[in-house]
GROMACS .gro file of N, CA and C in nm:
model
  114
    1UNK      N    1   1.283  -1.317   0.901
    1UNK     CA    2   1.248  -1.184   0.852
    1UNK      C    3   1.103  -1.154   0.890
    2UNK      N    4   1.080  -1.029   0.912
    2UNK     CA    5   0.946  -1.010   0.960
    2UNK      C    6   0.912  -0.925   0.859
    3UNK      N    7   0.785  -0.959   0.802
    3UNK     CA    8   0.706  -0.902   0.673
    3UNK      C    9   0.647  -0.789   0.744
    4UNK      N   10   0.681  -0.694   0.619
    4UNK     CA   11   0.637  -0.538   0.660
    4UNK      C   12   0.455  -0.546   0.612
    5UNK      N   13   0.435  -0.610   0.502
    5UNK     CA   14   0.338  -0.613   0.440
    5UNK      C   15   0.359  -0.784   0.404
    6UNK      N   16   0.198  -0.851   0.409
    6UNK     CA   17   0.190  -0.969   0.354
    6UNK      C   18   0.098  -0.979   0.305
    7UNK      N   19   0.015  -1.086   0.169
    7UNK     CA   20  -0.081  -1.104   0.098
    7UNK      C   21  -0.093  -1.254   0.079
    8UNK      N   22  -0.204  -1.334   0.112
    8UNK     CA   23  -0.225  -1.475   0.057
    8UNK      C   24  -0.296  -1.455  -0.023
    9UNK      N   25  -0.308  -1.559  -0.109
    9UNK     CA   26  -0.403  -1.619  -0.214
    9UNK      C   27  -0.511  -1.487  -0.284
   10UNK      N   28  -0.403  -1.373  -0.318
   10UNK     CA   29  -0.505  -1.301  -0.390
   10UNK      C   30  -0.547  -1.327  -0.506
   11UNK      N   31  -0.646  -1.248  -0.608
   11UNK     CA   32  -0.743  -1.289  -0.713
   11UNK      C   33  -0.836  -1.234  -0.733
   12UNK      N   34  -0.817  -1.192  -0.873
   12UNK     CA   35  -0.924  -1.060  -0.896
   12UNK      C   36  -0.957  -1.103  -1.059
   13UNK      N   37  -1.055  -1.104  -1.058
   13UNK     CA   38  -1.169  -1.124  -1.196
   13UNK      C   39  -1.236  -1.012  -1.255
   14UNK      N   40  -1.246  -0.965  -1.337
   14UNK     CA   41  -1.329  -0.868  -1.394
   14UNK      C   42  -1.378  -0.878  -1.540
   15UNK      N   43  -1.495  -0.900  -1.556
   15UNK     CA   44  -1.588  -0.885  -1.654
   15UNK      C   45  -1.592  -1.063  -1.705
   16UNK      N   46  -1.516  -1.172  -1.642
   16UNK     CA   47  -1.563  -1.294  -1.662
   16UNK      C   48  -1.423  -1.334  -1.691
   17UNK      N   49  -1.313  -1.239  -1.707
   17UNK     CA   50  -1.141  -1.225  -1.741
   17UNK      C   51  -1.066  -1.253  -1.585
   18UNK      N   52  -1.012  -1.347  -1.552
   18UNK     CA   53  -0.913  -1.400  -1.433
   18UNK      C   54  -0.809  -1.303  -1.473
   19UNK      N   55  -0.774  -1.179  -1.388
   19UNK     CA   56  -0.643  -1.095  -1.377
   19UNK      C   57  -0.541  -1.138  -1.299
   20UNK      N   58  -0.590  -1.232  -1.204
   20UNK     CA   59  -0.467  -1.244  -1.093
   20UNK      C   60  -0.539  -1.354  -1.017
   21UNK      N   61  -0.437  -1.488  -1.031
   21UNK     CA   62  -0.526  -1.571  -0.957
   21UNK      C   63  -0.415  -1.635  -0.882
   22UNK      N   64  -0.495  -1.638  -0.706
   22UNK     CA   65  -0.408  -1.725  -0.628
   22UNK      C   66  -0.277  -1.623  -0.592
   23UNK      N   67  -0.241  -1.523  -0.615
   23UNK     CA   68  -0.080  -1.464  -0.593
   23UNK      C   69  -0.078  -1.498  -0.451
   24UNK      N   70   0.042  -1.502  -0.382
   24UNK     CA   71   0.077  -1.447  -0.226
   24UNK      C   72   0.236  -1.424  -0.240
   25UNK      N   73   0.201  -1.289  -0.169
   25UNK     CA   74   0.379  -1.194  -0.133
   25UNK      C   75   0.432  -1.166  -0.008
   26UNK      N   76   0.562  -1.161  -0.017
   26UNK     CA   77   0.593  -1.113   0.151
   26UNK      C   78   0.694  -1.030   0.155
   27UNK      N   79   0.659  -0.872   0.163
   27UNK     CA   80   0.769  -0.777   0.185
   27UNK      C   81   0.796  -0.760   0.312
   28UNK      N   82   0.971  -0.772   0.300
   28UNK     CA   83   1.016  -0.751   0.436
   28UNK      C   84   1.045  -0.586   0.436
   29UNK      N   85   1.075  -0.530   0.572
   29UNK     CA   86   1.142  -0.436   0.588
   29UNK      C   87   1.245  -0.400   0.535
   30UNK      N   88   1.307  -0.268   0.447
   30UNK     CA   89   1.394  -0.249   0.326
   30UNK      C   90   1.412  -0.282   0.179
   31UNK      N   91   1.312  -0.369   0.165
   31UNK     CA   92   1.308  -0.419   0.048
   31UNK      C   93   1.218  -0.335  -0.076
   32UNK      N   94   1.248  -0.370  -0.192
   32UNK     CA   95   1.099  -0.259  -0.265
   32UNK      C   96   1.115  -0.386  -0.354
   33UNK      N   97   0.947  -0.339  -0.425
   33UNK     CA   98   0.879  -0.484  -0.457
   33UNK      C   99   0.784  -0.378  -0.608
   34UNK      N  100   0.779  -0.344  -0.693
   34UNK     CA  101   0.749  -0.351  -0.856
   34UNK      C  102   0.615  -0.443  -0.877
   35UNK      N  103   0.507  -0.394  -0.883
   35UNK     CA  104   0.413  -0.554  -1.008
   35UNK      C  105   0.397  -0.486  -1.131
   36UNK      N  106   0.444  -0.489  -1.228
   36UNK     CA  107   0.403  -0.420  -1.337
   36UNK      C  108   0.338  -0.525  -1.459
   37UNK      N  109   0.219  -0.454  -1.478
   37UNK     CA  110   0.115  -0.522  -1.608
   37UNK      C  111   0.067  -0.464  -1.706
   38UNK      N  112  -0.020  -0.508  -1.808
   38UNK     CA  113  -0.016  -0.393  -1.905
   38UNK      C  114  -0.167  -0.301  -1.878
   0.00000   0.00000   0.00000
């Protein structure tokens, strides 16, 4: 499958709070992909 969109090792911190640590995704072509948080 060839990834339409790809992401390694993302990670995002804000105000001293770890929101997202380390993720990696791989959307292929046709697929749909949701992140829902609060």
């Amino acid at each position: 499958m060839t990834a339409l969109l790809e992401a390694q090792s993302v990670s995002m911190t804000v105000g001293g709070t770890t929101l997202v640590d380390a993720i990696s995704l791989r959307i292929g072509a046709g697929e749909m992909v949701a992140i829902v948080g609060p």
